[in-house]
Tab-separated table of C-alpha atoms in Angstrom:
chain	number	residue	atom	x	y	z
A	802	MET	CA	-10.749	7.930	-12.737
A	803	LYS	CA	-9.191	5.307	-15.036
A	804	TYR	CA	-8.981	2.981	-11.788
A	805	LEU	CA	-12.877	3.173	-10.952
A	806	MET	CA	-14.075	2.825	-14.932
A	807	SER	CA	-12.147	-0.558	-14.766
A	808	SER	CA	-13.785	-1.814	-11.608
A	809	VAL	CA	-17.006	-0.704	-12.968
A	810	ALA	CA	-15.726	-2.613	-16.105
A	811	LEU	CA	-15.035	-5.674	-14.213
A	812	PHE	CA	-18.531	-5.787	-12.247
A	813	PHE	CA	-20.509	-6.078	-15.314
A	814	LEU	CA	-17.691	-8.701	-16.553
A	815	LEU	CA	-18.385	-10.425	-13.812
A	816	LEU	CA	-21.760	-10.452	-13.670
A	817	THR	CA	-22.037	-11.586	-17.642
A	818	GLY	CA	-19.516	-14.477	-16.661
A	819	CYS	CA	-21.506	-15.939	-14.066
A	820	GLY	CA	-24.976	-15.706	-16.167
A	821	GLY	CA	-25.978	-12.905	-14.335
A	822	GLY	CA	-28.892	-10.448	-15.865
A	823	GLY	CA	-31.643	-8.288	-14.419
A	824	SER	CA	-30.865	-7.684	-10.314
A	825	GLY	CA	-27.019	-8.474	-10.800
A	826	MET	CA	-26.420	-8.301	-7.203
A	827	ASP	CA	-28.602	-11.483	-6.240
A	828	SER	CA	-26.077	-13.749	-7.779
A	829	THR	CA	-22.724	-12.003	-6.613
A	830	SER	CA	-20.578	-12.016	-3.516
A	831	GLN	CA	-18.050	-9.428	-2.240
A	832	MET	CA	-14.489	-10.493	-1.369
A	833	ASN	CA	-11.590	-8.962	0.485
A	834	LEU	CA	-7.955	-10.205	-0.276
A	835	SER	CA	-4.758	-9.166	1.428
A	836	VAL	CA	-0.909	-10.309	1.240
A	837	SER	CA	1.098	-10.908	4.279
A	838	ASP	CA	4.223	-13.187	5.049
A	839	ALA	CA	6.299	-14.302	7.632
A	840	PRO	CA	10.324	-13.246	7.699
A	841	VAL	CA	12.897	-14.996	6.450
A	842	ASP	CA	16.180	-15.077	7.328
A	843	SER	CA	19.062	-12.854	6.078
A	844	ALA	CA	16.846	-10.831	3.531
A	845	LYS	CA	16.438	-7.135	3.221
A	846	LYS	CA	13.858	-7.409	0.242
A	847	VAL	CA	11.885	-10.115	-1.013
A	848	CYS	CA	10.009	-8.273	-4.188
A	849	ILE	CA	7.178	-9.779	-6.296
A	850	ALA	CA	6.317	-8.312	-9.525
A	851	ILE	CA	2.390	-8.790	-9.491
A	852	ASN	CA	0.434	-8.647	-13.173
A	853	SER	CA	-2.904	-10.421	-12.362
A	854	LEU	CA	-4.863	-12.077	-10.023
A	855	ARG	CA	-7.297	-15.001	-11.324
A	856	LEU	CA	-9.897	-16.655	-9.689
A	857	LYS	CA	-11.673	-20.218	-10.975
A	858	LEU	CA	-15.138	-21.387	-10.058
A	859	ASN	CA	-15.452	-25.213	-9.960
A	860	GLY	CA	-15.719	-26.609	-13.674
A	861	ALA	CA	-15.386	-23.291	-15.427
A	862	THR	CA	-13.757	-22.800	-18.384
A	863	THR	CA	-12.611	-19.070	-17.820
A	864	GLU	CA	-11.591	-17.129	-15.163
A	865	SER	CA	-12.241	-13.704	-13.428
A	866	VAL	CA	-9.597	-11.637	-14.254
A	867	TRP	CA	-7.860	-8.407	-12.408
A	868	SER	CA	-4.801	-7.138	-13.973
A	869	ASN	CA	-2.313	-4.980	-11.996
A	870	LEU	CA	-4.530	-1.981	-12.871
A	871	ASN	CA	-7.201	-3.457	-10.962
A	872	LEU	CA	-5.494	-4.295	-7.901
A	873	ILE	CA	-4.611	-1.897	-5.047
A	874	PRO	CA	-0.929	-0.827	-5.699
A	875	THR	CA	1.757	-0.308	-2.938
A	876	THR	CA	2.883	2.959	-2.144
A	877	ASN	CA	5.880	3.789	-4.200
A	878	ASN	CA	6.168	0.212	-5.092
A	879	ASP	CA	6.967	-0.566	-1.673
A	880	GLY	CA	10.351	0.806	-2.567
A	881	CYS	CA	11.171	-2.530	-4.901
A	882	LEU	CA	11.898	-0.229	-8.090
A	883	PRO	CA	16.068	0.891	-8.418
A	884	THR	CA	16.778	4.163	-8.764
A	885	GLY	CA	17.655	4.195	-12.936
A	886	TYR	CA	14.789	1.611	-13.883
A	887	THR	CA	11.542	1.797	-14.975
A	888	ILE	CA	8.790	-0.952	-15.184
A	889	PRO	CA	8.129	-2.564	-18.910
A	890	GLN	CA	4.719	-1.440	-20.304
A	891	ASP	CA	1.836	-3.319	-21.973
A	892	SER	CA	0.407	-2.956	-25.389
A	893	SER	CA	-1.495	0.215	-24.232
A	894	GLY	CA	1.646	1.910	-22.217
A	895	ASN	CA	0.500	1.039	-18.602
A	896	PRO	CA	2.877	-0.367	-16.306
A	897	ALA	CA	3.368	-4.368	-16.969
A	898	PHE	CA	2.877	-4.796	-13.123
A	899	LEU	CA	2.486	-3.755	-9.591
A	900	TYR	CA	5.626	-4.358	-6.724
A	901	LEU	CA	5.076	-5.548	-3.413
A	902	ASP	CA	7.788	-6.313	-0.831
A	903	LEU	CA	6.582	-9.263	1.372
A	904	LEU	CA	9.112	-8.605	4.142
A	905	LYS	CA	7.278	-5.213	4.589
A	906	TYR	CA	3.702	-7.591	5.696
A	907	HIS	CA	4.826	-9.538	8.975
A	908	ASP	CA	3.408	-9.655	12.393
A	909	GLY	CA	-0.037	-8.415	11.592
A	910	ALA	CA	0.740	-5.990	8.858
A	911	LYS	CA	-0.875	-6.577	5.661
A	912	HIS	CA	-1.577	-5.075	2.287
A	913	ALA	CA	-4.766	-5.238	0.988
A	914	LEU	CA	-5.120	-6.381	-3.234
A	915	LEU	CA	-9.024	-6.090	-2.868
A	916	THR	CA	-11.327	-4.590	-1.172
A	917	ASN	CA	-14.966	-5.205	-1.439
A	918	THR	CA	-14.986	-6.767	-4.833
A	919	ALA	CA	-18.078	-8.180	-6.204
A	920	ILE	CA	-17.083	-11.885	-7.385
A	921	PRO	CA	-19.716	-14.263	-8.754
A	922	SER	CA	-21.163	-16.561	-6.192
A	923	GLY	CA	-20.329	-20.371	-6.584
A	924	THR	CA	-17.640	-22.619	-5.250
A	925	TYR	CA	-14.330	-21.929	-6.420
A	926	GLU	CA	-11.550	-24.591	-7.031
A	927	GLN	CA	-8.651	-22.071	-7.525
A	928	LEU	CA	-6.665	-18.694	-7.031
A	929	ARG	CA	-3.960	-17.782	-8.825
A	930	LEU	CA	-1.569	-14.852	-7.916
A	931	MET	CA	0.383	-14.304	-11.406
A	932	VAL	CA	3.833	-13.342	-10.496
A	933	GLU	CA	6.730	-12.201	-12.965
A	934	ASP	CA	9.468	-14.722	-13.019
A	935	GLY	CA	12.755	-12.747	-12.034
A	936	ARG	CA	14.993	-15.509	-13.921
A	937	THR	CA	12.857	-14.595	-17.379
A	938	ASN	CA	11.944	-11.286	-17.109
A	939	PHE	CA	13.735	-7.793	-16.528
A	940	LEU	CA	13.110	-4.318	-15.749
A	941	ASN	CA	13.780	-1.453	-18.508
A	942	ASP	CA	16.570	1.506	-17.933
A	943	LEU	CA	14.895	5.064	-17.836
A	944	THR	CA	15.485	5.293	-21.845
A	945	GLY	CA	13.023	2.100	-22.289
A	946	ALA	CA	15.854	-0.724	-23.114
A	947	ALA	CA	15.440	-3.654	-21.369
A	948	THR	CA	18.151	-4.729	-18.786
A	949	THR	CA	19.324	-7.767	-16.986
A	950	GLN	CA	17.598	-6.531	-13.429
A	951	PRO	CA	15.516	-9.171	-12.599
A	952	THR	CA	11.650	-7.758	-12.096
A	953	SER	CA	10.879	-10.120	-9.223
A	954	TYR	CA	13.903	-10.713	-6.815
A	955	VAL	CA	15.575	-10.938	-3.095
A	956	GLU	CA	17.846	-8.391	-1.669
A	957	GLU	CA	20.052	-10.243	0.841
A	958	SER	CA	21.355	-8.645	4.014
A	959	ASP	CA	24.541	-7.570	2.288
A	960	GLY	CA	22.911	-6.041	-0.859
A	961	THR	CA	23.245	-8.662	-2.974
A	962	ILE	CA	20.038	-8.710	-5.817
A	963	LEU	CA	19.300	-12.056	-6.816
A	964	PRO	CA	16.458	-13.203	-9.202
A	965	LEU	CA	13.377	-14.971	-7.571
A	966	GLN	CA	12.199	-17.701	-9.701
A	967	VAL	CA	8.282	-18.349	-9.265
A	968	PRO	CA	7.624	-21.935	-10.965
A	969	SER	CA	5.053	-21.316	-14.016
A	970	GLY	CA	4.914	-17.586	-12.948
A	971	GLU	CA	1.940	-18.002	-10.568
A	972	VAL	CA	1.216	-18.416	-6.911
A	973	LYS	CA	-1.205	-20.749	-6.673
A	974	THR	CA	-3.899	-22.002	-3.920
A	975	THR	CA	-6.230	-24.985	-4.407
A	976	THR	CA	-7.953	-24.872	-1.081
A	977	PRO	CA	-11.875	-24.526	-2.377
A	978	PHE	CA	-13.675	-21.962	-0.973
A	979	THR	CA	-17.663	-20.944	-1.387
A	980	ALA	CA	-18.852	-17.464	-2.010
A	981	SER	CA	-22.485	-17.631	-1.247
A	982	ILE	CA	-24.846	-14.952	-2.384
A	983	GLY	CA	-24.960	-12.039	-0.988
A	984	GLY	CA	-22.096	-13.037	1.393
A	985	VAL	CA	-18.791	-11.329	2.303
A	986	LEU	CA	-15.508	-13.335	2.212
A	987	SER	CA	-12.228	-11.698	3.703
A	988	PHE	CA	-9.107	-13.863	2.769
A	989	GLN	CA	-4.988	-13.692	3.464
A	990	LEU	CA	-2.840	-14.888	0.759
A	991	GLU	CA	-0.132	-15.835	3.640
A	992	PHE	CA	3.481	-16.324	1.917
A	993	ASN	CA	5.361	-18.166	5.176
A	994	LEU	CA	8.798	-17.225	3.722
A	995	ARG	CA	11.143	-19.226	6.032
A	996	HIS	CA	9.183	-22.040	4.598
A	997	ALA	CA	8.913	-21.027	0.729
A	998	LEU	CA	12.062	-19.302	-0.251
A	999	VAL	CA	15.024	-21.565	-1.300
A	1000	LEU	CA	18.515	-21.024	-2.733
A	1001	PRO	CA	19.101	-23.936	-4.825
A	1002	ASN	CA	22.413	-25.982	-5.438
A	1003	THR	CA	23.339	-24.514	-8.955
A	1004	ASN	CA	26.556	-24.364	-10.635
A	1005	ASN	CA	25.096	-21.450	-12.740
A	1006	THR	CA	23.843	-17.819	-11.538
A	1007	PRO	CA	22.650	-18.054	-8.385
A	1008	TYR	CA	18.865	-17.575	-7.496
A	1009	TYR	CA	16.691	-18.083	-5.203
A	1010	LYS	CA	13.013	-20.190	-5.538
A	1011	LEU	CA	9.556	-19.540	-4.219
A	1012	LYS	CA	8.310	-22.604	-3.053
A	1013	PRO	CA	4.322	-23.383	-3.668
A	1014	THR	CA	4.017	-25.203	-0.476
A	1015	GLY	CA	4.910	-22.360	1.850
A	1016	VAL	CA	1.893	-20.220	0.571
A	1017	LYS	CA	-1.371	-20.369	1.849
A	1018	LEU	CA	-5.149	-19.123	1.406
A	1019	LEU	CA	-6.252	-18.194	5.106
A	1020	THR	CA	-9.989	-17.276	6.304
A	1021	VAL	CA	-8.803	-13.963	8.129
A	1022	SER	CA	-11.964	-14.001	10.874
A	1023	THR	CA	-10.723	-17.803	12.174
A	1024	LEU	CA	-6.863	-16.641	12.558
A	1025	SER	CA	-5.448	-16.716	15.910
A	1026	THR	CA	-2.203	-15.774	17.666
A	1027	ILE	CA	0.283	-18.348	19.894
A	1028	THR	CA	2.824	-16.250	21.938
A	1029	GLY	CA	5.024	-16.284	24.807
A	1030	ASN	CA	8.141	-15.965	27.146
A	1031	VAL	CA	10.917	-18.353	27.187
A	1032	ASN	CA	12.947	-18.859	30.183
A	1033	SER	CA	16.969	-18.168	29.489
A	1034	LEU	CA	17.847	-21.019	31.062
A	1035	TYR	CA	16.694	-23.337	27.864
A	1036	CYS	CA	19.089	-24.535	25.509
A	1037	ASN	CA	22.396	-24.502	28.118
A	1038	GLY	CA	21.081	-20.758	28.370
A	1039	ASP	CA	21.908	-19.793	24.669
A	1040	LEU	CA	18.772	-18.888	23.064
A	1041	SER	CA	20.635	-17.180	19.975
A	1042	ALA	CA	19.628	-19.769	17.580
A	1043	ALA	CA	16.582	-21.136	19.103
A	1044	GLY	CA	12.725	-20.944	17.811
A	1045	VAL	CA	9.350	-21.832	18.425
A	1046	TYR	CA	7.769	-24.671	15.701
A	1047	LEU	CA	4.137	-25.676	15.503
A	1048	TYR	CA	3.076	-29.032	14.568
A	1049	ASN	CA	-0.497	-30.220	13.952
A	1050	SER	CA	-1.283	-32.808	16.776
A	1051	ASP	CA	-3.791	-34.822	14.860
A	1052	SER	CA	-0.724	-36.195	11.994
A	1053	ILE	CA	2.389	-35.846	14.278
A	1054	THR	CA	3.874	-38.665	15.717
A	1055	PRO	CA	7.490	-37.524	17.082
A	1056	PRO	CA	10.603	-37.465	16.226
A	1057	TYR	CA	9.803	-33.904	15.219
A	1058	LEU	CA	11.075	-32.930	11.721
A	1059	GLY	CA	12.648	-29.642	10.320
A	1060	ILE	CA	10.913	-27.255	7.839
A	1061	ASP	CA	12.069	-28.732	4.718
A	1062	TYR	CA	9.263	-31.622	5.648
A	1063	ASP	CA	5.649	-31.349	4.478
A	1064	PRO	CA	3.307	-31.157	7.695
A	1065	ALA	CA	1.855	-34.528	6.506
A	1066	ASN	CA	5.241	-35.908	6.559
A	1067	GLY	CA	6.456	-34.773	9.944
A	1068	GLY	CA	7.288	-30.820	9.547
A	1069	PRO	CA	5.820	-27.815	11.303
A	1070	VAL	CA	3.143	-25.672	9.820
A	1071	LEU	CA	4.763	-22.599	11.192
A	1072	THR	CA	8.049	-21.452	12.808
A	1073	SER	CA	9.270	-18.528	14.654
A	1074	LEU	CA	12.791	-17.685	15.944
A	1075	ILE	CA	13.399	-16.254	19.409
A	1076	SER	CA	13.729	-12.615	19.862
A	1077	THR	CA	14.991	-11.097	22.999
A	1078	THR	CA	14.901	-7.783	23.930
A	1079	ASN	CA	15.674	-5.783	27.151
A	1080	GLY	CA	16.455	-9.619	28.326
A	1081	VAL	CA	13.286	-10.730	27.741
A	1082	SER	CA	13.095	-13.871	25.256
A	1083	SER	CA	10.129	-14.485	23.454
A	1084	TYR	CA	8.182	-15.778	20.149
A	1085	GLN	CA	4.737	-14.882	18.324
A	1086	LEU	CA	3.420	-17.092	15.786
A	1087	ASN	CA	0.814	-15.424	13.587
A	1088	TYR	CA	-2.271	-16.504	11.477
A	1089	VAL	CA	-2.610	-19.732	12.987
A	1090	GLU	CA	-5.752	-21.572	11.949
A	1091	PRO	CA	-8.216	-23.658	14.486
A	1092	GLY	CA	-7.291	-27.241	15.248
A	1093	THR	CA	-4.824	-28.881	17.643
A	1094	TYR	CA	-1.145	-28.432	17.874
A	1095	ASP	CA	2.450	-29.351	19.345
A	1096	VAL	CA	4.362	-26.154	20.535
A	1097	VAL	CA	7.878	-27.566	20.529
A	1098	LEU	CA	10.778	-25.126	21.527
A	1099	VAL	CA	13.687	-25.968	19.400
A	1100	CYS	CA	17.334	-25.160	20.519
A	1101	ASN	CA	19.029	-25.250	16.923
A	1102	ALA	CA	16.310	-23.792	14.674
A	1103	ALA	CA	18.511	-20.968	12.882
A	1104	SER	CA	20.321	-23.971	11.114
A	1105	ASP	CA	17.140	-25.233	9.628
A	1106	THR	CA	16.813	-25.136	6.017
A	1107	LEU	CA	15.131	-26.318	2.952
A	1108	THR	CA	16.096	-27.930	-0.148
A	1109	ASP	CA	15.023	-27.755	-3.634
A	1110	ASN	CA	12.917	-31.033	-3.755
A	1111	GLY	CA	11.642	-30.961	-0.313
A	1112	ASN	CA	11.302	-33.872	2.245
A	1113	GLU	CA	14.968	-34.682	2.398
A	1114	SER	CA	17.047	-32.837	4.489
A	1115	SER	CA	19.058	-34.195	7.117
A	1116	PHE	CA	18.618	-31.646	9.830
A	1117	VAL	CA	17.547	-33.012	13.221
A	1118	PRO	CA	15.302	-30.566	15.588
A	1119	THR	CA	16.753	-30.374	19.066
A	1120	VAL	CA	13.837	-30.417	21.729
A	1121	ALA	CA	14.082	-28.381	24.573
A	1122	GLU	CA	10.517	-29.022	25.582
A	1123	ALA	CA	7.268	-29.894	23.902
A	1124	HIS	CA	3.646	-28.857	24.681
A	1125	THR	CA	1.298	-31.069	23.497
A	1126	GLY	CA	-2.244	-31.011	22.283
A	1127	ILE	CA	-2.651	-27.081	22.260
A	1128	LEU	CA	-6.180	-26.033	20.815
A	1129	VAL	CA	-6.767	-23.474	18.815
A	1130	PRO	CA	-10.093	-22.184	18.675
A	1131	SER	CA	-12.891	-22.733	15.569
A	1132	SER	CA	-14.662	-19.747	16.467
A	1133	THR	CA	-15.557	-16.936	14.676
A	1134	GLY	CA	-12.980	-13.912	15.428
A	1135	SER	CA	-9.213	-13.833	16.460
A	1136	THR	CA	-7.579	-14.838	19.435
A	1137	THR	CA	-4.476	-14.621	21.265
A	1138	LEU	CA	-3.245	-17.749	23.470
A	1139	THR	CA	-0.067	-17.652	25.344
A	1140	ASN	CA	2.158	-20.240	25.628
A	1141	ASN	CA	5.046	-19.713	27.986
A	1142	PHE	CA	8.080	-21.676	28.356
A	1143	VAL	CA	8.954	-21.545	32.069
A	1144	THR	CA	10.919	-24.259	33.499
A	1145	PRO	CA	14.178	-25.992	32.099
């Protein structure tokens, strides 16, 4: 009942914020927002502590705000709350955030934060997901005492837990979008962790950093998948470190560069490591936006890394084969395209 009342109160707050009165439904749209990710190497969990979601109309001085209590929670905090700890409470005694483990939502899986939610119509300039910085925010123990256990964190494959730094405490997208009166918007906030999660060089306590360049706001209805098999004779018969990289054909002139580089500077839009099951090697690139792409088989993809500053890595992709000018359609409705690497 508390959730229902909060949603109703929020609805009228949104109508007031957009100058709505009388037939308020005539000045609103509906929004659906989900979260997904592309996996990152050598991590068991990537847990983010979300305390609110904020939308800002063009030129507005205020934002539409959903607290974590107005967002749809994950089941059992996605297993992110360690045994013996509690989530700190706000001034009203409610949990200060909800947990989401990004590694649970890949290969087509996603978590809905908002469904059929009323928002003021208009053109938006900014979406901000407010996430606790794990270097400066900590969990409580069962007695309520503060600890040094980070709120947002990465659990590595060996069980080591490191804080996750979220610069400015927010994941922000500035891709504009328009909410038409009576329309329905369905977006996906995609965390491309292989392009976003970096372990900065530091002599102090180690931590991970979430780079905003690896997060995009995507329109669900136009997303496609590129998938295919890879002949095992490529890369001198060893695909264990290989991957497939997707480059924007309209803004790339080879040589192709690695994940440290922005797509506008020669880096890939998406990447996927090769998976081999029962002797069949394959790849899958999810959530591809409409456009024309080069699909490139890279033999040493597993060695590709990010730097804290970006656009400076010395990694050189070993290109086995490039398929250029692959068109991903812009028509509404998802599409699966097959692109095999057949003959070495």
